[in-house]
Short mmCIF file of C-alpha atoms in Angstrom, two decimals:
data_model
loop_
_atom_site.label_atom_id
_atom_site.label_comp_id
_atom_site.label_asym_id
_atom_site.label_seq_id
_atom_site.Cartn_x
_atom_site.Cartn_y
_atom_site.Cartn_z
CA UNK A 1 91.85 93.43 110.05
CA UNK A 2 95.42 92.88 108.88
CA UNK A 3 96.51 89.40 107.85
CA UNK A 4 100.06 88.50 108.82
CA UNK A 5 101.70 85.32 107.56
CA UNK A 6 104.75 84.31 109.58
CA UNK A 7 106.77 82.00 107.34
CA UNK A 8 109.05 80.52 110.01
CA UNK A 9 106.19 79.10 112.08
CA UNK A 10 103.86 78.71 109.09
CA UNK A 11 101.20 80.64 111.01
CA UNK A 12 98.64 83.13 109.78
CA UNK A 13 97.44 85.68 112.31
CA UNK A 14 94.81 88.43 112.09
CA UNK A 15 95.55 91.64 113.92
CA UNK A 16 94.04 95.10 114.13
CA UNK A 17 96.97 97.37 113.36
CA UNK A 18 97.79 100.71 111.79
CA UNK A 19 101.34 101.99 111.90
CA UNK A 20 104.90 101.37 110.83
CA UNK A 21 106.33 97.91 110.11
CA UNK A 22 108.94 98.51 112.82
CA UNK A 23 106.22 98.98 115.43
CA UNK A 24 104.40 95.83 114.31
CA UNK A 25 107.61 93.80 114.63
CA UNK A 26 108.15 95.23 118.11
CA UNK A 27 104.61 94.24 119.11
CA UNK A 28 105.25 90.74 117.75
CA UNK A 29 108.61 90.64 119.59
CA UNK A 30 110.52 89.98 116.36
CA UNK A 31 113.98 91.59 116.05
CA UNK A 32 113.99 93.50 112.70
CA UNK A 33 117.48 92.19 111.94
CA UNK A 34 116.09 88.65 111.74
CA UNK A 35 113.34 89.18 109.15
CA UNK A 36 112.28 90.84 105.93
CA UNK A 37 108.70 91.96 105.37
CA UNK A 38 106.84 91.59 102.09
CA UNK A 39 103.58 93.22 100.99
CA UNK A 40 102.05 92.45 97.58
CA UNK A 41 105.24 90.58 96.66
CA UNK A 42 107.26 93.75 97.29
CA UNK A 43 109.88 94.21 99.93
CA UNK A 44 109.06 96.92 102.48
CA UNK A 45 111.16 98.42 105.28
CA UNK A 46 110.53 99.05 108.97
CA UNK A 47 109.66 102.64 108.07
CA UNK A 48 106.80 101.71 105.72
CA UNK A 49 103.33 102.39 107.07
CA UNK A 50 100.85 99.52 107.15
CA UNK A 51 97.09 99.84 106.79
CA UNK A 52 94.58 97.66 108.56
CA UNK A 53 93.56 95.90 105.32
CA UNK A 54 97.11 94.89 104.35
CA UNK A 55 98.23 91.32 103.88
CA UNK A 56 101.89 90.89 104.74
CA UNK A 57 104.42 88.10 104.93
CA UNK A 58 107.23 88.04 107.50
CA UNK A 59 110.15 85.95 106.27
CA UNK A 60 113.01 84.81 108.48
CA UNK A 61 116.50 85.71 107.28
CA UNK A 62 117.91 82.85 109.32
CA UNK A 63 118.07 79.48 107.66
CA UNK A 64 120.42 76.58 107.29
CA UNK A 65 122.14 75.10 110.28
CA UNK B 1 103.75 103.73 98.49
CA UNK B 2 102.39 105.20 101.71
CA UNK B 3 105.08 106.16 104.21
CA UNK B 4 107.97 104.76 102.17
CA UNK B 5 111.38 106.31 102.51
CA UNK B 6 113.22 107.14 99.31
CA UNK B 7 116.48 105.74 98.00
CA UNK B 8 119.37 108.02 98.91
CA UNK B 9 120.68 107.74 95.33
CA UNK B 10 117.66 107.92 93.01
CA UNK B 11 114.60 108.72 95.19
CA UNK B 12 112.70 105.53 94.26
CA UNK B 13 111.04 103.60 97.12
CA UNK B 14 113.66 102.18 99.46
CA UNK B 15 113.80 98.43 100.10
CA UNK B 16 116.65 98.65 102.60
CA UNK B 17 117.24 101.08 105.46
CA UNK B 18 120.91 101.06 106.26
CA UNK B 19 122.07 102.24 103.76
CA UNK B 20 118.83 103.66 102.41
CA UNK B 21 118.54 102.10 98.94
CA UNK B 22 115.99 101.01 96.31
CA UNK B 23 116.08 97.58 94.66
CA UNK B 24 118.46 98.56 91.86
CA UNK B 25 120.91 100.40 94.09
CA UNK B 26 120.78 97.75 96.81
CA UNK B 27 121.84 95.09 94.27
CA UNK B 28 124.66 97.35 93.11
CA UNK B 29 125.72 98.06 96.73
CA UNK B 30 125.65 94.35 97.67
CA UNK B 31 127.64 93.19 94.67
CA UNK B 32 130.22 95.94 95.23
CA UNK B 33 130.52 94.81 98.85
CA UNK B 34 131.19 91.22 97.76
CA UNK B 35 133.66 92.31 95.09
CA UNK B 36 135.29 94.59 97.67
CA UNK B 37 135.91 91.64 100.04
CA UNK B 38 137.23 89.51 97.15
CA UNK B 39 139.66 92.28 96.19
CA UNK B 40 140.67 93.29 99.74
CA UNK B 41 141.58 89.75 100.81
CA UNK B 42 142.56 88.53 97.30
CA UNK B 43 140.06 85.67 97.64
CA UNK B 44 139.57 84.58 94.03
CA UNK B 45 140.64 85.61 90.57
CA UNK B 46 138.77 84.96 87.36
CA UNK B 47 141.36 82.50 86.02
CA UNK B 48 140.87 80.16 88.97
CA UNK B 49 138.49 77.21 89.16
CA UNK B 50 136.08 77.93 92.01
CA UNK B 51 134.04 75.21 93.65
CA UNK B 52 131.14 76.69 95.60
CA UNK B 53 129.83 74.72 98.59
CA UNK B 54 126.09 74.86 98.01
CA UNK B 55 123.33 73.77 100.36
CA UNK B 56 120.55 75.33 98.30
CA UNK B 57 119.76 77.88 101.04
CA UNK B 58 119.83 81.63 100.57
CA UNK B 59 123.52 82.15 101.41
CA UNK B 60 125.05 79.56 99.13
CA UNK B 61 122.54 80.15 96.31
CA UNK B 62 123.24 83.89 96.43
CA UNK B 63 126.97 83.18 96.40
CA UNK B 64 126.70 80.87 93.41
CA UNK B 65 124.50 83.43 91.66
CA UNK B 66 126.71 86.46 92.26
CA UNK B 67 129.99 84.69 91.41
CA UNK B 68 128.46 83.27 88.23
CA UNK B 69 127.03 86.71 87.33
CA UNK B 70 130.43 88.36 87.83
CA UNK B 71 132.12 85.91 85.49
CA UNK B 72 133.94 83.58 87.89
CA UNK B 73 134.53 80.00 86.76
CA UNK B 74 132.18 78.25 89.19
CA UNK B 75 131.14 74.66 89.92
CA UNK B 76 128.60 73.79 92.62
CA UNK B 77 129.33 71.10 95.20
CA UNK B 78 126.49 69.92 97.44
CA UNK B 79 126.46 67.46 100.30
CA UNK B 80 123.41 65.36 101.06
CA UNK B 81 123.73 64.51 104.74
CA UNK B 82 120.55 62.46 104.76
CA UNK B 83 118.33 64.59 106.98
CA UNK B 84 114.69 63.72 106.35
CA UNK B 85 112.47 66.62 105.30
CA UNK B 86 115.34 69.09 105.04
CA UNK B 87 117.94 68.59 102.35
CA UNK B 88 115.86 67.23 99.46
CA UNK B 89 114.11 70.52 98.63
CA UNK B 90 117.26 72.61 98.79
CA UNK B 91 119.15 70.20 96.53
CA UNK B 92 116.33 70.43 93.99
CA UNK B 93 116.65 74.24 94.05
CA UNK B 94 120.37 73.97 93.37
CA UNK B 95 119.90 71.48 90.52
CA UNK B 96 117.29 73.69 88.83
CA UNK B 97 119.49 76.77 89.13
CA UNK B 98 122.57 74.99 87.77
CA UNK B 99 120.69 73.42 84.88
CA UNK B 100 119.12 76.77 83.93
CA UNK B 101 122.40 78.67 84.14
CA UNK B 102 124.75 76.05 82.71
CA UNK B 103 126.69 75.70 85.97
CA UNK B 104 128.27 72.25 86.53
CA UNK B 105 127.39 70.59 89.84
CA UNK B 106 128.18 67.53 91.92
CA UNK B 107 126.23 66.02 94.81
CA UNK B 108 127.93 63.70 97.31
CA UNK B 109 126.11 61.94 100.12
CA UNK B 110 126.91 60.66 103.61
CA UNK B 111 125.10 57.43 102.72
CA UNK B 112 127.34 56.70 99.75
CA UNK B 113 130.58 57.91 101.38
CA UNK B 114 130.12 56.66 104.94
CA UNK B 115 127.44 53.98 104.56
CA UNK B 116 124.87 55.78 106.75
CA UNK B 117 122.75 58.91 106.61
CA UNK B 118 123.08 61.46 109.40
CA UNK B 119 119.61 60.47 110.63
CA UNK B 120 120.73 56.83 110.90
CA UNK B 121 123.93 57.81 112.72
CA UNK B 122 121.99 59.85 115.31
CA UNK B 123 119.55 57.01 115.98
CA UNK B 124 122.06 54.14 115.96
CA UNK B 125 125.01 55.77 117.73
CA UNK B 126 123.44 58.48 119.91
CA UNK B 127 125.93 61.07 118.64
CA UNK B 128 125.41 64.83 118.75
CA UNK B 129 124.33 65.58 115.16
CA UNK B 130 126.28 68.80 114.68
CA UNK B 131 129.60 67.20 115.75
CA UNK B 132 129.34 64.32 113.26
CA UNK B 133 127.85 66.48 110.52
CA UNK B 134 130.57 69.12 110.86
CA UNK B 135 133.40 66.59 110.66
CA UNK B 136 131.90 64.64 107.73
CA UNK B 137 130.96 67.78 105.79
CA UNK B 138 134.46 69.27 106.15
CA UNK B 139 135.97 65.94 105.10
CA UNK B 140 133.82 65.72 101.96
CA UNK B 141 134.27 69.37 101.03
CA UNK B 142 138.02 68.93 101.26
CA UNK B 143 138.01 65.63 99.37
CA UNK B 144 135.83 66.82 96.49
CA UNK B 145 137.31 70.30 96.14
CA UNK B 146 140.66 68.82 95.11
CA UNK B 147 141.47 69.79 91.56
CA UNK B 148 139.95 73.24 92.05
CA UNK B 149 141.96 76.31 93.03
CA UNK B 150 139.57 77.56 95.65
CA UNK B 151 136.54 76.50 97.69
CA UNK B 152 134.06 79.31 98.29
CA UNK B 153 131.50 79.10 101.08
CA UNK B 154 128.47 81.24 101.88
CA UNK B 155 129.63 82.05 105.43
CA UNK B 156 128.49 85.55 106.26
CA UNK B 157 129.20 88.22 108.86
CA UNK B 158 126.66 86.73 111.29
CA UNK B 159 128.22 83.25 111.01
CA UNK B 160 131.69 84.65 111.59
CA UNK B 161 130.71 86.84 114.56
CA UNK B 162 128.95 83.82 116.12
CA UNK B 163 132.00 81.59 115.57
CA UNK B 164 134.36 84.16 117.10
CA UNK B 165 132.18 84.45 120.21
CA UNK B 166 131.74 80.66 120.47
CA UNK B 167 135.50 80.10 120.37
CA UNK B 168 136.05 82.80 122.97
CA UNK B 169 133.45 81.29 125.30
CA UNK B 170 134.95 77.83 124.81
CA UNK B 171 138.40 79.48 125.33
CA UNK B 172 139.51 77.56 122.26
CA UNK B 173 141.90 80.05 120.71
CA UNK B 174 143.44 77.48 118.33
CA UNK B 175 140.11 77.33 116.46
CA UNK B 176 140.60 80.98 115.47
CA UNK B 177 142.93 79.66 112.76
CA UNK B 178 139.88 78.26 110.97
CA UNK B 179 138.24 81.70 110.89
CA UNK B 180 138.85 84.73 108.73
CA UNK B 181 138.03 85.45 105.08
CA UNK B 182 140.62 82.88 103.94
CA UNK B 183 141.11 79.65 105.84
CA UNK B 184 142.59 76.22 105.42
CA UNK B 185 146.23 75.33 105.36
CA UNK B 186 146.94 77.32 102.25
CA UNK B 187 150.53 76.12 101.96
CA UNK B 188 149.53 72.46 101.91
CA UNK B 189 148.46 70.66 98.73
CA UNK B 190 146.17 68.48 100.84
CA UNK B 191 143.82 71.40 101.38
CA UNK B 192 141.99 73.59 98.93
CA UNK B 193 142.06 77.26 99.93
CA UNK B 194 138.71 78.21 101.50
CA UNK B 195 137.32 81.68 101.04
CA UNK B 196 134.30 83.61 102.29
CA UNK B 197 133.24 86.31 99.79
CA UNK B 198 130.25 87.23 102.04
CA UNK B 199 132.56 88.03 104.94
CA UNK B 200 131.18 91.55 105.40
CA UNK B 201 127.57 90.79 104.37
CA UNK B 202 124.92 90.36 107.05
CA UNK B 203 122.31 87.60 106.90
CA UNK B 204 119.68 90.25 106.32
CA UNK B 205 121.56 91.77 103.38
CA UNK B 206 121.93 88.33 101.81
CA UNK B 207 118.24 87.60 102.36
CA UNK B 208 117.28 90.89 100.70
CA UNK B 209 119.62 90.17 97.77
CA UNK B 210 118.25 86.66 97.46
CA UNK B 211 114.64 87.92 97.53
CA UNK B 212 115.28 90.67 94.96
CA UNK B 213 116.86 88.14 92.60
CA UNK B 214 114.15 85.50 93.09
CA UNK B 215 116.60 83.08 94.68
CA UNK B 216 114.66 82.62 97.87
CA UNK B 217 113.60 79.07 98.56
CA UNK B 218 111.46 79.65 101.63
CA UNK B 219 112.27 79.06 105.26
CA UNK B 220 114.32 75.95 105.72
CA UNK B 221 116.19 75.28 108.93
CA UNK B 222 118.05 72.12 109.86
CA UNK B 223 115.91 70.16 112.36
CA UNK B 224 119.06 69.47 114.39
CA UNK B 225 119.74 73.18 115.04
CA UNK B 226 118.13 72.90 118.48
CA UNK B 227 121.15 70.89 119.57
CA UNK B 228 123.57 73.59 118.51
CA UNK B 229 125.39 75.95 120.89
CA UNK B 230 125.49 78.31 117.92
CA UNK B 231 121.73 78.81 118.15
CA UNK B 232 122.01 80.41 121.58
CA UNK B 233 124.90 82.64 120.51
CA UNK B 234 122.94 83.64 117.38
CA UNK B 235 119.93 84.67 119.46
CA UNK B 236 122.05 86.65 121.92
CA UNK B 237 123.79 88.55 119.11
CA UNK B 238 120.51 89.30 117.34
CA UNK B 239 119.05 90.55 120.60
CA UNK B 240 122.03 92.87 121.21
CA UNK B 241 121.79 94.06 117.58
CA UNK B 242 118.41 95.70 118.26
CA UNK B 243 120.15 98.38 120.35
CA UNK B 244 123.62 98.05 118.82
CA UNK B 245 123.21 97.22 115.12
CA UNK B 246 126.95 97.50 114.50
CA UNK B 247 127.90 94.81 117.05
CA UNK B 248 128.55 91.96 114.57
CA UNK B 249 130.76 94.08 112.34
CA UNK B 250 132.65 95.31 115.40
CA UNK B 251 133.35 91.72 116.49
CA UNK B 252 134.67 90.90 112.99
CA UNK B 253 136.82 94.03 112.87
CA UNK B 254 138.21 93.25 116.33
CA UNK B 255 139.07 89.73 115.18
CA UNK B 256 140.75 90.89 111.97
CA UNK B 257 142.79 93.46 113.88
CA UNK B 258 143.94 91.08 116.60
CA UNK B 259 144.38 87.68 114.96
CA UNK B 260 147.87 86.38 114.58
CA UNK B 261 147.57 85.98 110.82
CA UNK B 262 149.33 83.90 108.25
CA UNK B 263 152.71 84.03 109.93
CA UNK B 264 151.73 82.02 112.98
CA UNK B 265 153.16 78.56 113.50
CA UNK B 266 149.87 76.69 113.29
CA UNK B 267 149.23 78.16 109.89
CA UNK B 268 152.60 77.13 108.55
CA UNK B 269 152.77 73.66 110.02
CA UNK B 270 152.89 70.82 107.55
CA UNK B 271 149.89 68.55 107.45
CA UNK B 272 150.28 64.84 107.92
CA UNK B 273 148.15 62.12 106.37
CA UNK B 274 145.44 60.06 107.99
CA UNK B 275 146.70 56.48 108.48
CA UNK B 276 143.36 55.12 107.27
CA UNK B 277 142.18 57.26 104.35
CA UNK B 278 145.25 59.27 103.38
CA UNK B 279 143.40 62.58 103.64
CA UNK B 280 144.90 65.45 105.60
CA UNK B 281 144.97 65.02 109.34
CA UNK B 282 146.67 66.67 112.29
CA UNK B 283 146.64 63.35 114.14
CA UNK B 284 147.41 59.75 113.09
CA UNK B 285 143.79 59.18 112.19
CA UNK B 286 141.49 61.92 110.94
CA UNK B 287 138.27 62.82 112.77
CA UNK B 288 136.08 61.36 110.00
CA UNK B 289 137.86 58.00 110.15
CA UNK B 290 137.76 58.08 113.96
CA UNK B 291 133.98 58.43 113.79
CA UNK B 292 133.74 55.66 111.18
CA UNK B 293 135.84 53.33 113.35
CA UNK B 294 133.53 54.02 116.28
CA UNK B 295 130.38 53.49 114.19
CA UNK B 296 131.60 50.23 112.70
CA UNK B 297 132.53 48.57 116.02
#
C-alpha cells in the first residue's frame, strides 16, 4: 500500500497504486503544474514509475497570497 | 531509478520534464533564464543597490538567493502585516538565511507603522483584507526602498498572467501600467524602480529551484487568500494549463507585444505628493492615508 502525504492539506492517505506519477496525480485530481512530487527526499517527475510500497510527498507550488 | 527519464544534456535522472533536465542542469537553466530576463529588460546592474521584497516564501527566498549568488548587492526588506499563524514562520526563515549569508535585512510592521495589525483592521473595520494589505504593503515597500536604486520582487510568470487577466476582466486598462518586468514611475524620484527578475519563470520552476537549493519552507498560504479574486483566476489558469501548458507564457507575450510601453502619458506623468504624509500620490491624499483616516474616525 502506497503512503501519500499531501502537504497542502496536511493529510496522509494510503492507496493501492502502481504506475506513473502523472497517472496518480490525475486520479487524485491534482493538476501537475501545481505540485512537485518527492520520493526519498528526491524530486521525481510525472514520468517516474511508482511502486506500491513507495512513500511520497506531494508539495504545492502555490504559496503566499 | 525505475522509469526515470534522462536529462537531455547529461543523461542523469531528470528532475524536470519541460525542458528535460537533471538537478545540475535545471539549476543552470533556471539561473540563465533569470539572468536572461535581467539582461533583456535591463532590470539591474551589479553596481546598483538592490532591495529585495522578501516574504520568506519560495519566490522571494529564491530571488534573494539567486541574486546574492550572482553577485548583486542585495538587502532584504520584509513586511510583517500581522496575520496570526502566517507571517512569523516565514520571517524566521528570512532572518536565518540573511544571518547565514551575511545579507542585511530590515523588517517593518503594519502595527508599528499604522498602529494596527491586518488582523485587527479586518475585525475592527470590516475591510476586505487584500485591499488594505495591498495598499499598505505598496506604501511601505515604496517608503523603505528609498535610498536603493531598485526594488526587486519575486513576482513570477503565473502572478503576471493572473494580473493581466484580472485587469482585463475588470476592464481596468490603466492598471496595466503597473505590470511588466519594470514598473513604477521610473522618472520620478518619489518611486524606486520595481523589477521582476522571475518574469519568465513559472511557479513550478521556482518551486523546483527552491527545493533543489534547500530553500523550501513548507506550504504556507495567506489565510485571507479565500477572499481574493486572484484565487479564482489562478485556478482557472492552472486548469487550462493541463491541456495548454503554454497558456501563461502566451498571455505574457501578448501583453508585452501590445502594451503601450514607456512612452505613454500615464508613465510620464509627474507624481504629486500626499497632503498628509508627503509620499507619492496621484490624488490629494494617498490610499494608505485615506485608509488611516477612515480607521481613525
